[in-house]
Structure formats: structure tokens, C-alpha cells
mmCIF file of C-alpha atoms in Angstrom:
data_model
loop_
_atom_site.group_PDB
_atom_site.id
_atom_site.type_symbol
_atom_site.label_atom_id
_atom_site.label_comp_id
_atom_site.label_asym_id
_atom_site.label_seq_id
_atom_site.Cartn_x
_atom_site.Cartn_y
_atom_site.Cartn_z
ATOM 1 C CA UNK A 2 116.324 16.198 187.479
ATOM 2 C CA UNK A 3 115.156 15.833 184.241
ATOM 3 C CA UNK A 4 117.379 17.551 181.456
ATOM 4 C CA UNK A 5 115.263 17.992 178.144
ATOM 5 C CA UNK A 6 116.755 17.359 175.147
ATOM 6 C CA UNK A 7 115.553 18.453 171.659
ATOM 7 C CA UNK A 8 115.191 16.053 169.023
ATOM 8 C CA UNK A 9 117.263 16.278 166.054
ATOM 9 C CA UNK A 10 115.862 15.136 162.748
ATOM 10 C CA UNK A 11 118.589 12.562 160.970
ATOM 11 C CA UNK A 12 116.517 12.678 157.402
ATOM 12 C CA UNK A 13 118.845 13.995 154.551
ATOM 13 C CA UNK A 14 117.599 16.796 152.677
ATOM 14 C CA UNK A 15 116.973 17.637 149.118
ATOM 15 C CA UNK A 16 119.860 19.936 148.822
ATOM 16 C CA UNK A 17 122.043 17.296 150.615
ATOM 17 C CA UNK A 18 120.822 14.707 148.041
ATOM 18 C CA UNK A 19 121.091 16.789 145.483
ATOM 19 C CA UNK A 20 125.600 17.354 146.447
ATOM 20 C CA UNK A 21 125.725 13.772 146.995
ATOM 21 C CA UNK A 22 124.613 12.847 143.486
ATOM 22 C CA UNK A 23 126.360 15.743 141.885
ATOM 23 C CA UNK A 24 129.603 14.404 143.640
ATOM 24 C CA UNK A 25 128.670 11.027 142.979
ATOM 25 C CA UNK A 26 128.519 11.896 138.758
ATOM 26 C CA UNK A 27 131.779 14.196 138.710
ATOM 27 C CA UNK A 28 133.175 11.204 140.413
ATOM 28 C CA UNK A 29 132.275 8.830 137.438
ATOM 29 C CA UNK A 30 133.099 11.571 135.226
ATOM 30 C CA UNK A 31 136.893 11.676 136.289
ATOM 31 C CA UNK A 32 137.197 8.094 135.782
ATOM 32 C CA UNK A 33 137.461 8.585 132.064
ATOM 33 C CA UNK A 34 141.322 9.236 131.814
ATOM 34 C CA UNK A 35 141.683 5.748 134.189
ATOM 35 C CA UNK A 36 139.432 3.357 131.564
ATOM 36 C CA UNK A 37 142.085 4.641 128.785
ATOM 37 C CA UNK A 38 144.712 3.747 130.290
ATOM 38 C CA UNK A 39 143.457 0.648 131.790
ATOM 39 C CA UNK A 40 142.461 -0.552 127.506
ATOM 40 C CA UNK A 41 144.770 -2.614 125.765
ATOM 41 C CA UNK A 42 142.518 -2.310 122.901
ATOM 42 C CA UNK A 43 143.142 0.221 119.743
ATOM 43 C CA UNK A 44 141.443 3.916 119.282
ATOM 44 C CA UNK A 45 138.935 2.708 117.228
ATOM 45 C CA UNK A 46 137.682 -0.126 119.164
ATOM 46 C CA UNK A 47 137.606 2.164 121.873
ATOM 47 C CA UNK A 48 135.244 4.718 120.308
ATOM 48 C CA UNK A 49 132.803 1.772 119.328
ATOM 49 C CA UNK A 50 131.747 -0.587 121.654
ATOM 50 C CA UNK A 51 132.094 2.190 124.980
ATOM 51 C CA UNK A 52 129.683 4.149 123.147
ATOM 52 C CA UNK A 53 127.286 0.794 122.838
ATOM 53 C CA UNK A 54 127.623 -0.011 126.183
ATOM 54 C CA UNK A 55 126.587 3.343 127.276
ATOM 55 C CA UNK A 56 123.964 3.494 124.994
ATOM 56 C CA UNK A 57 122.719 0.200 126.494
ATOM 57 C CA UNK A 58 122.823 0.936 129.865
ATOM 58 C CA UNK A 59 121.327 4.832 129.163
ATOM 59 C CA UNK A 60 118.367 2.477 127.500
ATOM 60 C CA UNK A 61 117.157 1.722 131.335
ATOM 61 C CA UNK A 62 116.613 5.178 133.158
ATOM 62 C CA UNK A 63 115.249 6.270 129.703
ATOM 63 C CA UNK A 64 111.956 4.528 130.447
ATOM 64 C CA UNK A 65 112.104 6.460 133.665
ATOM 65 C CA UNK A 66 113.113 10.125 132.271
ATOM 66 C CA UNK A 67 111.367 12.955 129.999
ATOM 67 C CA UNK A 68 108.444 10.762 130.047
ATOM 68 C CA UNK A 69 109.260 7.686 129.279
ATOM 69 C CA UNK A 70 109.301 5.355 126.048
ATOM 70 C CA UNK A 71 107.181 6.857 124.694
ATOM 71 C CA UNK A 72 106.550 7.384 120.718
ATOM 72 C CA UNK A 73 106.598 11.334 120.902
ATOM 73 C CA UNK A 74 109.659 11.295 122.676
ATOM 74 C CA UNK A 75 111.479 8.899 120.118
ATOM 75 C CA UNK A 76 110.126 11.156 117.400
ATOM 76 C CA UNK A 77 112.601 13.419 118.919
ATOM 77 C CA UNK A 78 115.326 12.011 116.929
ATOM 78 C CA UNK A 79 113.966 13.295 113.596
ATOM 79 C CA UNK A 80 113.373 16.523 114.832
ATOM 80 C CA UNK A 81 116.153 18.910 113.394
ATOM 81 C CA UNK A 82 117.460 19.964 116.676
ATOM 82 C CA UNK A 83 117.086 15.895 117.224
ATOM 83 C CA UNK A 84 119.217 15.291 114.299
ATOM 84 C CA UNK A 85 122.052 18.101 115.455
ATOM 85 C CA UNK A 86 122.275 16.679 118.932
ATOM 86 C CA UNK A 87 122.676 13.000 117.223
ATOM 87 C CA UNK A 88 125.359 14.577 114.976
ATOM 88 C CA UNK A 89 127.475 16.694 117.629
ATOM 89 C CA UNK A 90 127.022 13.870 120.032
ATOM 90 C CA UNK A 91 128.536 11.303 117.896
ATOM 91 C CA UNK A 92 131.386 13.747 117.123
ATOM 92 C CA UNK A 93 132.136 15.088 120.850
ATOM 93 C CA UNK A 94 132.423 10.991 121.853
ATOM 94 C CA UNK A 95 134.352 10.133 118.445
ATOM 95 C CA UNK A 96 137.203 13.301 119.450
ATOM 96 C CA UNK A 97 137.032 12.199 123.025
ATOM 97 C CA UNK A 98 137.813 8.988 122.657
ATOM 98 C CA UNK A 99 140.799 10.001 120.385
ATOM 99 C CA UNK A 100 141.976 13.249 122.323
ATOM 100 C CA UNK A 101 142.502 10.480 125.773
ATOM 101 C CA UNK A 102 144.911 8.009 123.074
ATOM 102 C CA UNK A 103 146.528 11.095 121.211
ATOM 103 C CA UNK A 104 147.533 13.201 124.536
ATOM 104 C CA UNK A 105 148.048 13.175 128.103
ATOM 105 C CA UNK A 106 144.844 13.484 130.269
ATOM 106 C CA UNK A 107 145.499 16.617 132.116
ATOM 107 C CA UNK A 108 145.789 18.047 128.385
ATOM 108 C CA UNK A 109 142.064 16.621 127.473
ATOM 109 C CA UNK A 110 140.466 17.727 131.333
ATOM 110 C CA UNK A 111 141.882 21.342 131.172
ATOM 111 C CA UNK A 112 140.682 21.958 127.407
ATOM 112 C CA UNK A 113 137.192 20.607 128.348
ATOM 113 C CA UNK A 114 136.802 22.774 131.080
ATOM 114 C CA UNK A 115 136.426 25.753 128.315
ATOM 115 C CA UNK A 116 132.752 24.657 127.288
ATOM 116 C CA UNK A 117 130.455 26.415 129.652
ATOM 117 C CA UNK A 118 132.282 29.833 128.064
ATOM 118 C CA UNK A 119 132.152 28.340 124.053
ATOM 119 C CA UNK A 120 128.298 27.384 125.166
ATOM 120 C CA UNK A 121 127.648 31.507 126.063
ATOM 121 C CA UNK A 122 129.573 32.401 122.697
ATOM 122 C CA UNK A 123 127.146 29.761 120.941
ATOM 123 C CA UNK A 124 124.616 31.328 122.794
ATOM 124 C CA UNK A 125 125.340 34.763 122.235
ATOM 125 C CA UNK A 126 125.249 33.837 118.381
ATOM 126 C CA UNK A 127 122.352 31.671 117.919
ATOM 127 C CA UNK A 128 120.022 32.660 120.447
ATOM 128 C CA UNK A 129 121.143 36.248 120.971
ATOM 129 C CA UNK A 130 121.327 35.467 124.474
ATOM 130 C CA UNK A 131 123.188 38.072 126.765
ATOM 131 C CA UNK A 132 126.792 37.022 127.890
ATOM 132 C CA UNK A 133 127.676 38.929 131.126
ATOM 133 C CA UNK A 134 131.002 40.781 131.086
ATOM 134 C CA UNK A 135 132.985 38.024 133.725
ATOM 135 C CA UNK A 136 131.698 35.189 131.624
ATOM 136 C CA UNK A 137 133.771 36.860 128.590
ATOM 137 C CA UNK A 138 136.896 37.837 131.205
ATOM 138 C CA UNK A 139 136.822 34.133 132.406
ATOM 139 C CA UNK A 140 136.301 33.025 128.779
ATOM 140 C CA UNK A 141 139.541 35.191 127.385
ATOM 141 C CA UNK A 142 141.607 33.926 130.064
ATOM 142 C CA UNK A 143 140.870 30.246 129.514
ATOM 143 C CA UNK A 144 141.363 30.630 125.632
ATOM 144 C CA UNK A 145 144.674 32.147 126.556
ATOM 145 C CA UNK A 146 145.533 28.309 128.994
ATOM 146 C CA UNK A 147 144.404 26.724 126.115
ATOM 147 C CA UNK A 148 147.022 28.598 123.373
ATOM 148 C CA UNK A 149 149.438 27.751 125.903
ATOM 149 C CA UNK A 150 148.707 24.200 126.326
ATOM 150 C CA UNK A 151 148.388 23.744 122.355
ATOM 151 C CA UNK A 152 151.416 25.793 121.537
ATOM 152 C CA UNK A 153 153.656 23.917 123.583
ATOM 153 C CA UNK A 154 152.344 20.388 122.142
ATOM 154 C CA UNK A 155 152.922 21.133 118.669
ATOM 155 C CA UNK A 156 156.311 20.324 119.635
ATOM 156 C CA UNK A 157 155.589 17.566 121.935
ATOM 157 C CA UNK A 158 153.453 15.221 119.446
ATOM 158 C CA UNK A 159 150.557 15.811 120.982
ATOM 159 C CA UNK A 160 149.318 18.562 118.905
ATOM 160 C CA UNK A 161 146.813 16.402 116.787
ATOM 161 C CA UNK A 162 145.336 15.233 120.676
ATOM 162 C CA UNK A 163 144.803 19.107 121.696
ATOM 163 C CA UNK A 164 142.787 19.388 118.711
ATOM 164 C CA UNK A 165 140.572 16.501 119.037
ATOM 165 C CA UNK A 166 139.476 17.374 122.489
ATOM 166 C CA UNK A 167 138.929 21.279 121.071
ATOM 167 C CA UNK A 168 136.615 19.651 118.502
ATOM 168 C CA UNK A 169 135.198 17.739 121.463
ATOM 169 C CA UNK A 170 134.652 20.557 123.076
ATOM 170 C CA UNK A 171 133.043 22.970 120.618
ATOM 171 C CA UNK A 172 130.846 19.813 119.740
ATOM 172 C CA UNK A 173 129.611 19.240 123.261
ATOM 173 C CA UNK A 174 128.986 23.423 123.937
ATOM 174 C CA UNK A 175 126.669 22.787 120.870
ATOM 175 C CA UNK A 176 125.030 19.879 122.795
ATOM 176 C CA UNK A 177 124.479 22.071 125.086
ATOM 177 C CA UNK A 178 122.776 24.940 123.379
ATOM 178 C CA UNK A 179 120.606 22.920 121.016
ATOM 179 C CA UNK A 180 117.949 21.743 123.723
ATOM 180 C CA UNK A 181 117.584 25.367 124.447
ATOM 181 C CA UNK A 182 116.779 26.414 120.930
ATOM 182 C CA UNK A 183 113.423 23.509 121.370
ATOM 183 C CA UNK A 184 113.123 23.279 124.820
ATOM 184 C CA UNK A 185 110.174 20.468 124.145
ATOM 185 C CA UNK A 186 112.554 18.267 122.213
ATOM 186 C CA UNK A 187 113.762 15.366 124.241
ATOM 187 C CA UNK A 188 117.353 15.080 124.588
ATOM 188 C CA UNK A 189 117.507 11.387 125.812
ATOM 189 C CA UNK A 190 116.679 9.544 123.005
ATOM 190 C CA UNK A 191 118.834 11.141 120.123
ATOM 191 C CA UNK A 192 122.071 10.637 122.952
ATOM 192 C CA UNK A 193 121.038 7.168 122.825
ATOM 193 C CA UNK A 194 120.589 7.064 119.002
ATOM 194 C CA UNK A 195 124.522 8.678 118.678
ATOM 195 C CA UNK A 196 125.778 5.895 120.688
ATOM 196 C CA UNK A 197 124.498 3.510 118.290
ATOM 197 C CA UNK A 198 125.500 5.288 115.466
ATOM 198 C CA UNK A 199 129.295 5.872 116.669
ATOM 199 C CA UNK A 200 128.949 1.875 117.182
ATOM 200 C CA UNK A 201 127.896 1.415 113.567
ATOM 201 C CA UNK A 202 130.255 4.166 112.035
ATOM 202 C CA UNK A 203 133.514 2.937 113.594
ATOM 203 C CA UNK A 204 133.010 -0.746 114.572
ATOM 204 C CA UNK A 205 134.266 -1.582 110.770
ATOM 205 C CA UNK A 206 137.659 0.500 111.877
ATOM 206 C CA UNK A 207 138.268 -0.993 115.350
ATOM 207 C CA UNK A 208 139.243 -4.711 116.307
ATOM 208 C CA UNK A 209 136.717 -7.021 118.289
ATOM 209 C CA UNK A 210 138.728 -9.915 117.904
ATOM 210 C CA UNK A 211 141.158 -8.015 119.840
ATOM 211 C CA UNK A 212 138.746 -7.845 122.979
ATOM 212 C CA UNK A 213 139.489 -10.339 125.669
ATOM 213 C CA UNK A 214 136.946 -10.561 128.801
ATOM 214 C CA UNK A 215 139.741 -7.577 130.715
ATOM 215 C CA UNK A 216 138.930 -5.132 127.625
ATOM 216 C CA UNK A 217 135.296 -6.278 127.517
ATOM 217 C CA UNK A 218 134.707 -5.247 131.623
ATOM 218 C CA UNK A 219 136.738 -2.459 130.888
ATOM 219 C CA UNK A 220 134.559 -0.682 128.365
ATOM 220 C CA UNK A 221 131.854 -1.746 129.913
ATOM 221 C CA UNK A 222 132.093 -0.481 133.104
ATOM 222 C CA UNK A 223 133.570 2.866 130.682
ATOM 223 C CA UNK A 224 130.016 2.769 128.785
ATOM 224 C CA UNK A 225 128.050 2.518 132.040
ATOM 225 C CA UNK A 226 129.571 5.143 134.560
ATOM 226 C CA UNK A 227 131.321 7.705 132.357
ATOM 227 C CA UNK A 228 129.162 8.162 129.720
ATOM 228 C CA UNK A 229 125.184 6.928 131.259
ATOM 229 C CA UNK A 230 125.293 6.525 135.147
ATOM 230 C CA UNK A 231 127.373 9.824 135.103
ATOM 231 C CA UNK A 232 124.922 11.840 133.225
ATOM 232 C CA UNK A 233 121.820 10.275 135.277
ATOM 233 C CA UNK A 234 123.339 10.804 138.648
ATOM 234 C CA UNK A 235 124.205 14.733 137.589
ATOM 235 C CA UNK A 236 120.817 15.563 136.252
ATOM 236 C CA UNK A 237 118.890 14.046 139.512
ATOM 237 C CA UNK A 238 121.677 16.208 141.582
ATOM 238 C CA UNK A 239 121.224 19.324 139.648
ATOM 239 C CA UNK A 240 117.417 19.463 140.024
ATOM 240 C CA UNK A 241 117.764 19.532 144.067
ATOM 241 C CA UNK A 242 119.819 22.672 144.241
ATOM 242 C CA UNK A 243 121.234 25.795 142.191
ATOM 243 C CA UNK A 244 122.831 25.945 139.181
ATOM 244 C CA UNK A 245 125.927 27.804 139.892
ATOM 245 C CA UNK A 246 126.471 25.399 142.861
ATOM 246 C CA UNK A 247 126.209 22.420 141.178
ATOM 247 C CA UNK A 248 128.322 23.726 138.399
ATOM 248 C CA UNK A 249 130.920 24.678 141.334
ATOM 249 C CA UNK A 250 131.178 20.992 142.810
ATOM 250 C CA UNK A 251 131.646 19.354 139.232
ATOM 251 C CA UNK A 252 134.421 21.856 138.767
ATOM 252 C CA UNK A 253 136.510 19.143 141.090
ATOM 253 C CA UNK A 254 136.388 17.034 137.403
ATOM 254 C CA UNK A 255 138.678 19.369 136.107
ATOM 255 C CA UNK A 256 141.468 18.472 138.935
ATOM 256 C CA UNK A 257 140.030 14.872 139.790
ATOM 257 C CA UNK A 258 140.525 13.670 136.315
ATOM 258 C CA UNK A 259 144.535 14.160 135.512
ATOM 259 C CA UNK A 260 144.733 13.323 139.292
ATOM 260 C CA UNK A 261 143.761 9.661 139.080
ATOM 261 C CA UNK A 262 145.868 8.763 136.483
ATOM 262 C CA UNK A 263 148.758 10.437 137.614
ATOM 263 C CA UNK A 264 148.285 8.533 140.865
ATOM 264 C CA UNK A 265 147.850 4.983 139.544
ATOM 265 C CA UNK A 266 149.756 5.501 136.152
ATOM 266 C CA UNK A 267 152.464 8.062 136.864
ATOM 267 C CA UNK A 268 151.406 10.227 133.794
ATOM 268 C CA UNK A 269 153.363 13.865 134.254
ATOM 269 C CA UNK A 270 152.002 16.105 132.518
ATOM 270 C CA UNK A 271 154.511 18.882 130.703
ATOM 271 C CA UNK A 272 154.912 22.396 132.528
ATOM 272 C CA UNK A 273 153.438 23.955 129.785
ATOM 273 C CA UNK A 274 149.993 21.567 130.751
ATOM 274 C CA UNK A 275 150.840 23.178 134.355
ATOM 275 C CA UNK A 276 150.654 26.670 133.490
ATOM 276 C CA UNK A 277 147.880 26.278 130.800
ATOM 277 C CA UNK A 278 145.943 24.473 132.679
ATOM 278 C CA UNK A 279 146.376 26.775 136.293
ATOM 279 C CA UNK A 280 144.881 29.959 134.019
ATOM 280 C CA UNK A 281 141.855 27.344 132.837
ATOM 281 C CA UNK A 282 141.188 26.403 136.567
ATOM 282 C CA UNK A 283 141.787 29.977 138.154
ATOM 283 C CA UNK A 284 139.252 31.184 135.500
ATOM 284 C CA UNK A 285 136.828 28.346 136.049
ATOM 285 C CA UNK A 286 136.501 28.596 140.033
ATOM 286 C CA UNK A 287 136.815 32.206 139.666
ATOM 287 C CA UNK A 288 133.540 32.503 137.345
ATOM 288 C CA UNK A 289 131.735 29.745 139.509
ATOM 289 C CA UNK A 290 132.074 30.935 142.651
ATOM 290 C CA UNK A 291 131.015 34.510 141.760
ATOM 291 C CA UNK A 292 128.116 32.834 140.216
ATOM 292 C CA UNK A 293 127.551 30.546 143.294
ATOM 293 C CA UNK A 294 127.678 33.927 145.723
ATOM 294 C CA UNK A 295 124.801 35.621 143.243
ATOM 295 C CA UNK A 296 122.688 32.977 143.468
ATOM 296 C CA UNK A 297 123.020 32.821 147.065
ATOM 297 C CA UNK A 298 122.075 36.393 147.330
ATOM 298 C CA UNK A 299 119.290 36.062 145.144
ATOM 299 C CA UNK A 300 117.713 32.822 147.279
ATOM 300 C CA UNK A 301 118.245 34.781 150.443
ATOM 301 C CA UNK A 302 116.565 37.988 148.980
ATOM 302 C CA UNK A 303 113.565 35.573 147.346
ATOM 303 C CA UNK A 304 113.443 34.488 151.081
ATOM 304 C CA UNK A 305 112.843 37.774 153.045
ATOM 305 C CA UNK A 306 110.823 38.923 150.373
ATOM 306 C CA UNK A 307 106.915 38.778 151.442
ATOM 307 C CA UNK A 308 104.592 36.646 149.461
#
């Protein structure tokens, strides 16, 4: 008796790729708060040579992306929008860098999980752009975790941290919104232009006699996951599958990041990080998910619909 059997396909598909890589970059992305603690080096040092190595190693899929090498592209970088992203860029990695030395981790991760909502304010403002009503309900309530988190670190030293990685943050919701005011600007070459310029505008502060080959893998491997391989890996995921869904996966950043370091480093947070930070998250995955079940509606409507 013959019993037939039907024949599954084993290829992985475009949506499947596209999780993988998204997991893949929010993976390299929570690494960040493990590379600070790992350096031995000072602040400054810190800021300056991670941002050449990850302008180095963002130099390679660059001949791959937006076209290329190519002269019109690198003509981006005078461009005014060119110019802005080279300016916020530099700052968002300069307050970054600082924020991770200045305050605890979980502190940094839960304030920078606010941009998406201080992107649709920016957007609102400069390109009149409609915010719906949850994105300013999720917004409010993560503005209230982060007046928590701040207020109680005023006391706790950490204050000056907080603010760097809110000027971090409003920096990199600008980064966001500038491509979309010239959506035929590049974007690759002026992010590779900042991290030369935060090389040559803090270099002179920093130490490099204080590198020794641990520090030197360190920010290396720092330069080349967290701020390139990261960003590559995310846009190739994002492209292979919806917006709110990838948005929803690199959400796990948010708990990944203060997770790792608490786990190899024993950094506890203070309650008031706890608290803050559970309104930032609750709003996040909140906004996200309703966004994730819309789209899904939306495909599945686009499907049934006739041609």
C-alpha cells in the first residue's frame, strides 16, 4: 500500500528573512550597554574612535546601498538636509556615548525608546504630517516614565546622564524626519561623514595612548555591530515585511539592552528606573501592537480585494 505524502517546501521566505535580520540587528543593537562596560578607556576616547570604526566598516555595504559610490550620492552630504543629518548624527552618537558613562543603562534604553513619538511631534511640526490620537496617548504616557526616571536621578547623580540620552534622543527623532523632508537625498553617506567628523572633533579630548589591543577589539567590534552591521541588518529586515511589525520585534531592544548588562555586570537599576521605565514599555508595546493588528487588517483586506 502506497501512502502518498505531500512534499513540503524547506525554502525560507521573505517575511521569515526579513524577522531573522530584524532580530539579528536589535540583537547588535542591545549590545551597546555591554561594550561600555566592557571599556577601560575614558568618555572621550570612547566617542572617537567607535564612531571611526563604524564609519569604516559602514564604508563596505555603502558601495552596495542607495546606489552605490557614486558621485551624486556623495553630493548628498552638501545638501542641506545632508548637512542636518551630518550635524544631528554627530550629536545623537556624541550624547550616546556620554549618557552609557554618565548613567545606568536601563536609564539610557528606556529614554530612547521615546523617539518614534518625538519623530511624530517633529513631524507634526515640520511636515504638518497627521499624528493619530494613540500615537499622542502613547507619547504622553512615555513623557510621563521619562519625568519619573529624570526626577528621581537628580538626586542620584545621574541627572546630567538622563539628559544626554534626551538630547540623544531628540537628535536621532530628527535623523529620522530629515530623509523624509528630501526623500532623494541619500542618507548613507552623510552617516558616514558624522562618524568621521565625531572622530576629528573629539579625538583631541580622548586618550589613544590609553588604548591597549582589549580596548582596541572592544571598540571595534562596538563600531562594527552597534553602530554599522546593526543598521544594515535592520534595513534589509525591514524591507521584507511591515512596518509596524518590524517596529514590534525591535521593541525587544528596549528590554534586551539593560538585560545584558545586568546579567554579566550586576548593574541594578533604581526603582524609580523600574517604574519609569514599565510606563515607557507598556506605552511602547501598547502603540506597536495596535499598529501591528492595523496593518494586518489592512494586508488581509488588500488580499480579498479583487484586482
Amino acid at each position: 500500500m502506497t501512502i502518498p505524502l505531500q512534499a513540503r517546501s524547506f525554502a525560507i521566505s521573505e517575511h521569515e528573512k526579513g524577522i531573522a535580520l530584524v532580530i539579528a540587528a536589535t540583537l547588535a543593537w542591545s549590545a551597546s550597554g555591554l561594550y561600555s562596560r566592557l571599556l577601560t578607556v575614558d568618555m572621550w576616547t570612547t566617542i572617537a574612535w567607535r564612531s571611526l570604526f563604524g564609519g569604516l566598516f559602514l564604508l563596505i555595504p555603502s558601495f552596495f546601498l542607495e546606489g552605490g559610490l557614486s558621485r551624486r550620492q556623495w553630493r548628498s552630504v552638501l545638501h542641506p538636509s545632508g548637512l542636518a543629518m551630518i550635524g544631528c548624527q554627530t550629536f545623537s552618537q556624541a550624547c550616546f556615548i556620554g549618557a552609557l558613562y554618565m548613567t545606568s543603562v536601563a536609564n539610557v534604553t528606556m529614554i530612547y525608546a521615546t523617539a518614534p513619538f518625538i519623530a511624530a511631534l517633529f513631524g507634526w511640526l515640520i511636515l504638518k504630517e497627521k499624528v493619530a490620537r494613540r500615537t499622542l496617548v502613547a507619547g504622553g504616557i512615555c513623557f510621563s516614565g521619562v519625568a519619573v526616571i529624570v526626577a528621581s536621578s537628580v538626586d542620584g547623580g545621574t541627572g546630567t546622564g538622563d539628559l544626554l540620552a534626551l538630547g540623544m534622543t531628540v537628535s536621532f527623532a530628527l535623523v529620522i524626519i530629515i530623509p523624509r523632508i528630501n526623500p532623494d537625498v541619500p542618507s548613507l553617506p552623510p552617516t558616514i561623514v558624522s562618524a568621521f567628523l565625531t572622530l576629528v572633533l573629539f579625538a583631541p579630548f580622548g586618550s589613544v595612548g590609553s588604548l591597549d589591543l582589549h580596548n582596541w577589539v572592544v571598540l571595534a567590534a562596538f563600531g562594527a555591530t552597534n553602530f554599522s552591521i546593526a543598521l544594515v541588518l535592520f534595513l534589509a529586515g525591514a524591507r521584507r515585511m511591515p512596518p509596524a511589525e518590524a517596529a514590534l520585534v525591535g521593541t525587544m531592544e528596549i528590554v534586551l539592552t539593560p538585560f545584558w548588562v545586568w546579567l554579566l555586570f550586576g548593574e541594578q537599576p533604581p526603582a524609580a528606573t523600574f517604574l519609569g521605565g514599565a510606563i515607557i514599555l507598556a506605552a511602547v508595546l501598547w502603540h506597536t501592537i495596535v499598529d501591528f493588528r492595523r496593518c494586518r487588517r489592512m494586508l488581509a483586506k488588500a488580499e480579498k480585494s479583487p484586482l
